[in-house]
Amino acid sequence: MAENGPAPGKTALIIIDMLSRLGFDEGEAMRPAAEAAARRIAALRQRADAAGVPTVYVNDNNGHWHSERSQLVAACLEPESRGAGMARLLEPRNHDYFVIKPKFSGFYATNLPVVLPQMGVNRLILTGIAADICVLFTAADAHMRDYGLWVPGDAVASHDEQRKDWALEIMAHSMDADTRPTDELTLADWIAQGEEVGRSSAEWVVSGR
Amino acid sequence: MAENGPAPGKTALIIIDMLSRLGFDEGEAMRPAAEAAARRIAALRQRADAAGVPTVYVNDNNGHWHSERSQLVAACLEPESRGAGMARLLEPRNHDYFVIKPKFSGFYATNLPVVLPQMGVNRLILTGIAADICVLFTAADAHMRDYGLWVPGDAVASHDEQRKDWALEIMAHSMDADTRPTDELTLADWIAQGEEVGRSSAEWVVSGR
Amino acid sequence: MAENGPAPGKTALIIIDMLSRLGFDEGEAMRPAAEAAARRIAALRQRADAAGVPTVYVNDNNGHWHSERSQLVAACLEPESRGAGMARLLEPRNHDYFVIKPKFSGFYATNLPVVLPQMGVNRLILTGIAADICVLFTAADAHMRDYGLWVPGDAVASHDEQRKDWALEIMAHSMDADTRPTDELTLADWIAQGEEVGRSSAEWVVSGR
Amino acid sequence: MAENGPAPGKTALIIIDMLSRLGFDEGEAMRPAAEAAARRIAALRQRADAAGVPTVYVNDNNGHWHSERSQLVAACLEPESRGAGMARLLEPRNHDYFVIKPKFSGFYATNLPVVLPQMGVNRLILTGIAADICVLFTAADAHMRDYGLWVPGDAVASHDEQRKDWALEIMAHSMDADTRPTDELTLADWIAQGEEVGRSSAEWVVSGR
């Protein structure tokens, strides 16, 4: 972190499974909530860019081990894809990180456990779908690895509104996540919180771990 | 599995964090529910013994890296321990497996990922405390590793009855767990279910993986 | 998989770090040995295709988290890349698997631990560079996860011929690897060996795991 | 840890598989070398105690999941155990850490990945048997996780002197290990080296991770 300025690199914005054709059974029913979350995430990503906070896509490849990022995005953008709207809002840029996740948690059998420490990141903003499945599994694994968590309640979505709320309650209580929506907690406030924590732990390291 | 008989070894009974002094803040409030769960687990363990289903304790050591199983159990049995009642009901026997778990999930940084395959186990009965923390984290990791799950609703406990119910709903929906209590699903029925699954996957292996 | 025929999918051909610009200090000195290995691997890949054995690239991305497979390959093919010869021989095809490896072992923080079981693979042919670093680390992790190993001595390379031989000795002794070169052990013989093993373990599963 | 003084806790002494009955085929042949290593390790442990460096046993349980540390040690101390001499020299004390390792590497399916960071340790002295198997596998995993390594050549043993030397060469070259024997590098010097590194990385953290 710069001696006087902010330490934006310590936080990363994680976008989970938003590049999707929503081809599963509940996909059509889930679409409006997922698109609303996509708009919040797009706004958050813009503020993250301005603050120097990196964005990391952590996305299923739906078993297409042979394809690569550009093909995966192209498939989501096709007119007949239910996820085309989301993909247009959140198309990854060249400078974004992109990690393939073969199972539910972003930490299970992925590059993430190496990428995040290399980036110097210890606090995560988790966004995406589904709140009660992949976001929840990822939050559990992140908490176990001591990452600070913000899971903005309006930047995640689920097929079932009630299970989304239950998942948020559990992430707040069992995984120490802040779950305030983006109109109650700003990115700037979240970063400022991290500064405080960062300051005390830097002192601790110097005085003699 | 024997050609005609049951294959009891394919299921294991997992007992999570029931050897505890309940020394944390909510411990006293949680005690009645935890002791009720302990009675169900003790009954289940007895039936597991009879059916040849192995029992695996997966337990916190509360940071006491220097002590061992017998010392950990002795500390729980002390009269001033809030967990003495639970420990009396569920004291591990010599033939039980015992795995130290340093974080919330039974699979994270433990021997479990090696022990279970060595036992030939692919279905788990998850019991213990807390339903919305360590049981939930363990269920998530088990589901990601393709274990079949039964989380009997009356053999888990939580400080908060509502969060326990939410956690059970999420384990049922997101982790494919059967959450029926032990008076609705018997161990015998659970084992019989596994026989069916076992039969089809054995055929599959022979015909040519 | 054919009901009566062989089960070739049980073996996978792993190609480690052969898509490289050899941009490191010892790269130029290593080039002739690496290119000789590339020719052996290309021949092996052709036989693997014919036998239905899948090919999996496990490759460093040299910290370029933002690029993807096609860009990585293009960078290796550039005229000024020391690895252009290797890349021309071993350019991945659309149907090949491709896994990014952030550290030395192909199993550490990668998709491999999920991809291989999904493919039904339990035997690996390890090829690539360097024999005494990434191939060795990957062999250790594969052996620990019970994969059968063939590390053909003429399909791996190292900067130092002596350390390559030592690494092969250690892989043979400590990781149970067959290290015979491709002119002493054919792919057909390796597959036939697996058939034998496969037969006995299938019997074992049916008769009573 | 003292505010001005050294931070000896940053190093840990790891003792691998020295609690053993040497019951395997090559056990008797390996005994003299293993006992010589045990004497070096005992001396090193004494110096580690004096310097405040913690000792961590990382040991196989030979599949005895039901027994615990005291039983494991007792079995090694029995008169008919080939490992009785080693066990007498290296019997663990109450304040030593003790981690069960189910496979070759001390990091695979063990508590070690959580215990070491909790101890604030980032440099390891690896000792024990066998140099070309469990010590080598553990060194590979430690290097991948960025631990600094000292593998004193006279505090490890192998059945085969030549393979031990090859393994040491590979640990030196591929895992950045210092392999000088304990009469060429003292614990005090090793700790002093870490001080230097610690100082620069503390500065680095403060001035701007």
Short mmCIF file of C-alpha atoms in Angstrom, two decimals, chain D:
data_model
loop_
_atom_site.label_atom_id
_atom_site.label_comp_id
_atom_site.label_asym_id
_atom_site.label_seq_id
_atom_site.Cartn_x
_atom_site.Cartn_y
_atom_site.Cartn_z
CA MET D 1 7.50 -12.10 20.35
CA ALA D 2 9.89 -9.44 21.49
CA GLU D 3 9.56 -5.99 19.96
CA ASN D 4 13.28 -5.51 19.35
CA GLY D 5 14.69 -9.00 19.55
CA PRO D 6 14.76 -11.83 17.07
CA ALA D 7 11.62 -13.60 15.79
CA PRO D 8 12.74 -17.19 16.21
CA GLY D 9 9.20 -18.46 15.77
CA LYS D 10 9.46 -17.87 12.04
CA THR D 11 11.41 -21.12 11.70
CA ALA D 12 10.07 -24.54 12.68
CA LEU D 13 11.98 -27.81 12.99
CA ILE D 14 10.07 -30.56 11.15
CA ILE D 15 10.78 -34.20 12.04
CA ILE D 16 9.41 -36.59 9.43
CA ASP D 17 8.55 -40.24 10.10
CA MET D 18 11.25 -40.79 12.73
CA LEU D 19 8.71 -42.50 14.97
CA SER D 20 8.68 -45.80 13.13
CA ARG D 21 9.22 -49.48 13.85
CA LEU D 22 11.17 -49.64 10.53
CA GLY D 23 8.95 -52.63 9.84
CA PHE D 24 9.27 -52.41 6.07
CA ASP D 25 11.54 -54.58 3.91
CA GLU D 26 14.50 -52.23 3.81
CA GLY D 27 14.06 -51.21 7.44
CA GLU D 28 16.91 -53.23 8.90
CA ALA D 29 19.35 -52.09 6.21
CA MET D 30 18.32 -48.51 6.76
CA ARG D 31 18.64 -48.59 10.54
CA PRO D 32 22.26 -47.40 10.98
CA ALA D 33 21.79 -44.37 8.72
CA ALA D 34 18.44 -43.55 10.34
CA GLU D 35 19.96 -43.74 13.84
CA ALA D 36 22.86 -41.50 12.82
CA ALA D 37 20.33 -38.97 11.52
CA ALA D 38 18.35 -39.31 14.77
CA ARG D 39 21.41 -38.22 16.76
CA ARG D 40 21.83 -35.11 14.58
CA ILE D 41 18.13 -34.31 14.87
CA ALA D 42 18.21 -34.72 18.66
CA ALA D 43 21.09 -32.24 18.85
CA LEU D 44 19.27 -29.86 16.52
CA ARG D 45 16.09 -30.15 18.60
CA GLN D 46 18.03 -29.18 21.71
CA ARG D 47 19.38 -26.08 20.00
CA ALA D 48 15.92 -25.32 18.65
CA ASP D 49 14.49 -25.45 22.19
CA ALA D 50 17.13 -23.01 23.37
CA ALA D 51 16.40 -20.63 20.49
CA GLY D 52 12.62 -20.77 20.88
CA VAL D 53 12.16 -22.60 17.57
CA PRO D 54 9.15 -24.94 17.77
CA THR D 55 9.38 -28.62 16.83
CA VAL D 56 6.68 -30.26 14.70
CA TYR D 57 6.49 -34.02 14.27
CA VAL D 58 4.93 -35.01 10.97
CA ASN D 59 4.49 -38.72 11.12
CA ASP D 60 2.79 -41.62 9.45
CA ASN D 61 0.35 -43.55 11.61
CA ASN D 62 0.83 -46.66 9.48
CA GLY D 63 -2.92 -46.91 8.99
CA HIS D 64 -3.64 -47.09 12.73
CA TRP D 65 -6.40 -44.48 12.67
CA HIS D 66 -7.72 -45.70 15.98
CA SER D 67 -4.57 -45.19 18.01
CA GLU D 68 -3.16 -41.91 19.22
CA ARG D 69 0.24 -40.33 19.72
CA SER D 70 1.13 -42.04 22.98
CA GLN D 71 0.24 -45.48 21.60
CA LEU D 72 2.17 -44.82 18.42
CA VAL D 73 5.27 -43.83 20.41
CA ALA D 74 4.88 -46.79 22.77
CA ALA D 75 4.77 -49.20 19.80
CA CYS D 76 8.04 -47.73 18.46
CA LEU D 77 9.72 -48.06 21.87
CA GLU D 78 8.99 -51.78 22.27
CA PRO D 79 12.20 -53.85 22.49
CA GLU D 80 11.45 -55.79 19.30
CA SER D 81 10.92 -52.59 17.31
CA ARG D 82 13.81 -51.79 14.97
CA GLY D 83 13.04 -48.12 15.58
CA ALA D 84 13.39 -48.24 19.38
CA GLY D 85 16.77 -46.50 19.35
CA MET D 86 15.45 -43.64 17.24
CA ALA D 87 12.30 -43.33 19.34
CA ARG D 88 14.35 -43.08 22.55
CA LEU D 89 16.41 -40.25 21.08
CA LEU D 90 13.43 -38.39 19.67
CA GLU D 91 10.45 -39.13 21.90
CA PRO D 92 8.09 -36.14 21.52
CA ARG D 93 7.61 -33.89 24.54
CA ASN D 94 4.28 -32.47 25.66
CA HIS D 95 4.97 -29.09 24.11
CA ASP D 96 5.85 -30.45 20.66
CA TYR D 97 3.36 -30.26 17.80
CA PHE D 98 2.29 -33.57 16.32
CA VAL D 99 0.63 -33.95 12.92
CA ILE D 100 -0.54 -37.23 11.36
CA LYS D 101 0.37 -37.58 7.70
CA PRO D 102 -1.61 -40.22 5.73
CA LYS D 103 0.50 -40.07 2.57
CA PHE D 104 4.05 -39.10 1.58
CA SER D 105 3.96 -35.31 1.78
CA GLY D 106 3.52 -33.59 5.12
CA PHE D 107 1.19 -31.10 3.41
CA TYR D 108 -1.20 -33.57 1.77
CA ALA D 109 -4.45 -34.10 3.71
CA THR D 110 -2.92 -32.90 6.98
CA ASN D 111 -3.35 -30.03 9.45
CA LEU D 112 0.07 -28.61 8.49
CA PRO D 113 -1.20 -25.99 5.96
CA VAL D 114 -3.20 -24.40 8.80
CA VAL D 115 -0.82 -25.03 11.71
CA LEU D 116 2.26 -23.40 10.16
CA PRO D 117 0.59 -20.07 9.28
CA GLN D 118 -1.02 -20.01 12.74
CA MET D 119 2.47 -20.37 14.20
CA GLY D 120 3.70 -17.51 12.02
CA VAL D 121 6.26 -19.84 10.45
CA ASN D 122 7.60 -19.33 6.93
CA ARG D 123 10.92 -21.19 7.06
CA LEU D 124 11.32 -24.92 7.69
CA ILE D 125 14.14 -27.23 8.67
CA LEU D 126 13.21 -30.61 7.19
CA THR D 127 14.71 -33.70 8.81
CA GLY D 128 13.92 -37.41 8.92
CA ILE D 129 13.33 -40.35 6.61
CA ALA D 130 13.37 -41.17 3.81
CA ALA D 131 15.34 -38.41 2.10
CA ASP D 132 14.23 -39.57 -1.35
CA ILE D 133 10.57 -40.18 -0.47
CA CYS D 134 8.70 -38.37 2.32
CA VAL D 135 11.33 -35.66 2.88
CA LEU D 136 11.48 -34.99 -0.87
CA PHE D 137 7.68 -34.91 -1.30
CA THR D 138 7.35 -32.56 1.69
CA ALA D 139 10.12 -30.31 0.36
CA ALA D 140 8.35 -30.03 -3.01
CA ASP D 141 5.06 -29.05 -1.39
CA ALA D 142 6.79 -26.60 0.98
CA HIS D 143 8.65 -24.91 -1.88
CA MET D 144 5.41 -24.55 -3.84
CA ARG D 145 3.92 -22.77 -0.81
CA ASP D 146 6.91 -20.40 -0.59
CA TYR D 147 8.58 -21.74 2.55
CA GLY D 148 12.30 -21.23 2.89
CA LEU D 149 14.01 -24.62 3.32
CA TRP D 150 17.01 -26.09 5.07
CA VAL D 151 17.39 -29.85 4.62
CA PRO D 152 20.59 -30.67 6.54
CA GLY D 153 22.25 -33.50 4.63
CA ASP D 154 23.27 -35.27 7.83
CA ALA D 155 19.82 -35.10 9.43
CA VAL D 156 18.06 -37.10 6.73
CA ALA D 157 18.57 -40.74 5.79
CA SER D 158 17.66 -43.14 3.04
CA HIS D 159 18.02 -46.85 2.36
CA ASP D 160 20.26 -46.01 -0.56
CA GLU D 161 23.08 -43.53 -0.06
CA GLN D 162 23.19 -42.63 -3.74
CA ARG D 163 19.50 -41.87 -4.02
CA LYS D 164 19.82 -39.76 -0.88
CA ASP D 165 22.51 -37.70 -2.60
CA TRP D 166 20.42 -37.35 -5.77
CA ALA D 167 17.41 -36.28 -3.72
CA LEU D 168 19.54 -33.66 -1.93
CA GLU D 169 20.85 -32.35 -5.26
CA ILE D 170 17.29 -32.06 -6.55
CA MET D 171 16.06 -30.37 -3.37
CA ALA D 172 18.93 -27.89 -3.66
CA HIS D 173 18.32 -27.11 -7.31
CA SER D 174 14.55 -27.51 -7.81
CA MET D 175 13.31 -26.55 -4.34
CA ASP D 176 15.85 -23.89 -3.42
CA ALA D 177 16.85 -25.82 -0.30
CA ASP D 178 20.03 -25.24 1.63
CA THR D 179 21.38 -28.77 2.14
CA ARG D 180 24.52 -28.09 4.15
CA PRO D 181 25.01 -30.54 7.05
CA THR D 182 24.69 -29.36 10.65
CA ASP D 183 28.46 -29.02 11.05
CA GLU D 184 28.63 -26.54 8.17
CA LEU D 185 25.52 -24.47 8.88
CA THR D 186 24.46 -23.76 12.45
CA LEU D 187 20.93 -23.13 13.62
CA ALA D 188 22.02 -19.67 14.77
CA ASP D 189 23.24 -18.82 11.25
CA TRP D 190 20.05 -20.14 9.68
CA ILE D 191 17.97 -18.01 12.06
CA ALA D 192 20.14 -14.97 11.35
CA GLN D 193 19.55 -15.43 7.60
CA GLY D 194 15.79 -15.43 8.25
CA GLU D 195 16.11 -12.23 10.25
CA GLU D 196 17.54 -10.54 7.19
CA VAL D 197 14.78 -11.81 4.96
CA GLY D 198 12.16 -11.05 7.61
CA ARG D 199 13.41 -7.48 7.91
CA SER D 200 13.17 -6.79 4.21
CA SER D 201 9.73 -8.37 3.84
CA ALA D 202 8.39 -6.47 6.86
CA GLU D 203 9.60 -3.28 5.24
CA TRP D 204 8.00 -4.36 2.04
CA VAL D 205 4.64 -4.97 3.71
CA VAL D 206 4.64 -1.55 5.33
CA SER D 207 5.92 0.38 2.37
CA GLY D 208 3.45 -1.01 0.01
CA ARG D 209 2.04 -4.43 -0.67
#
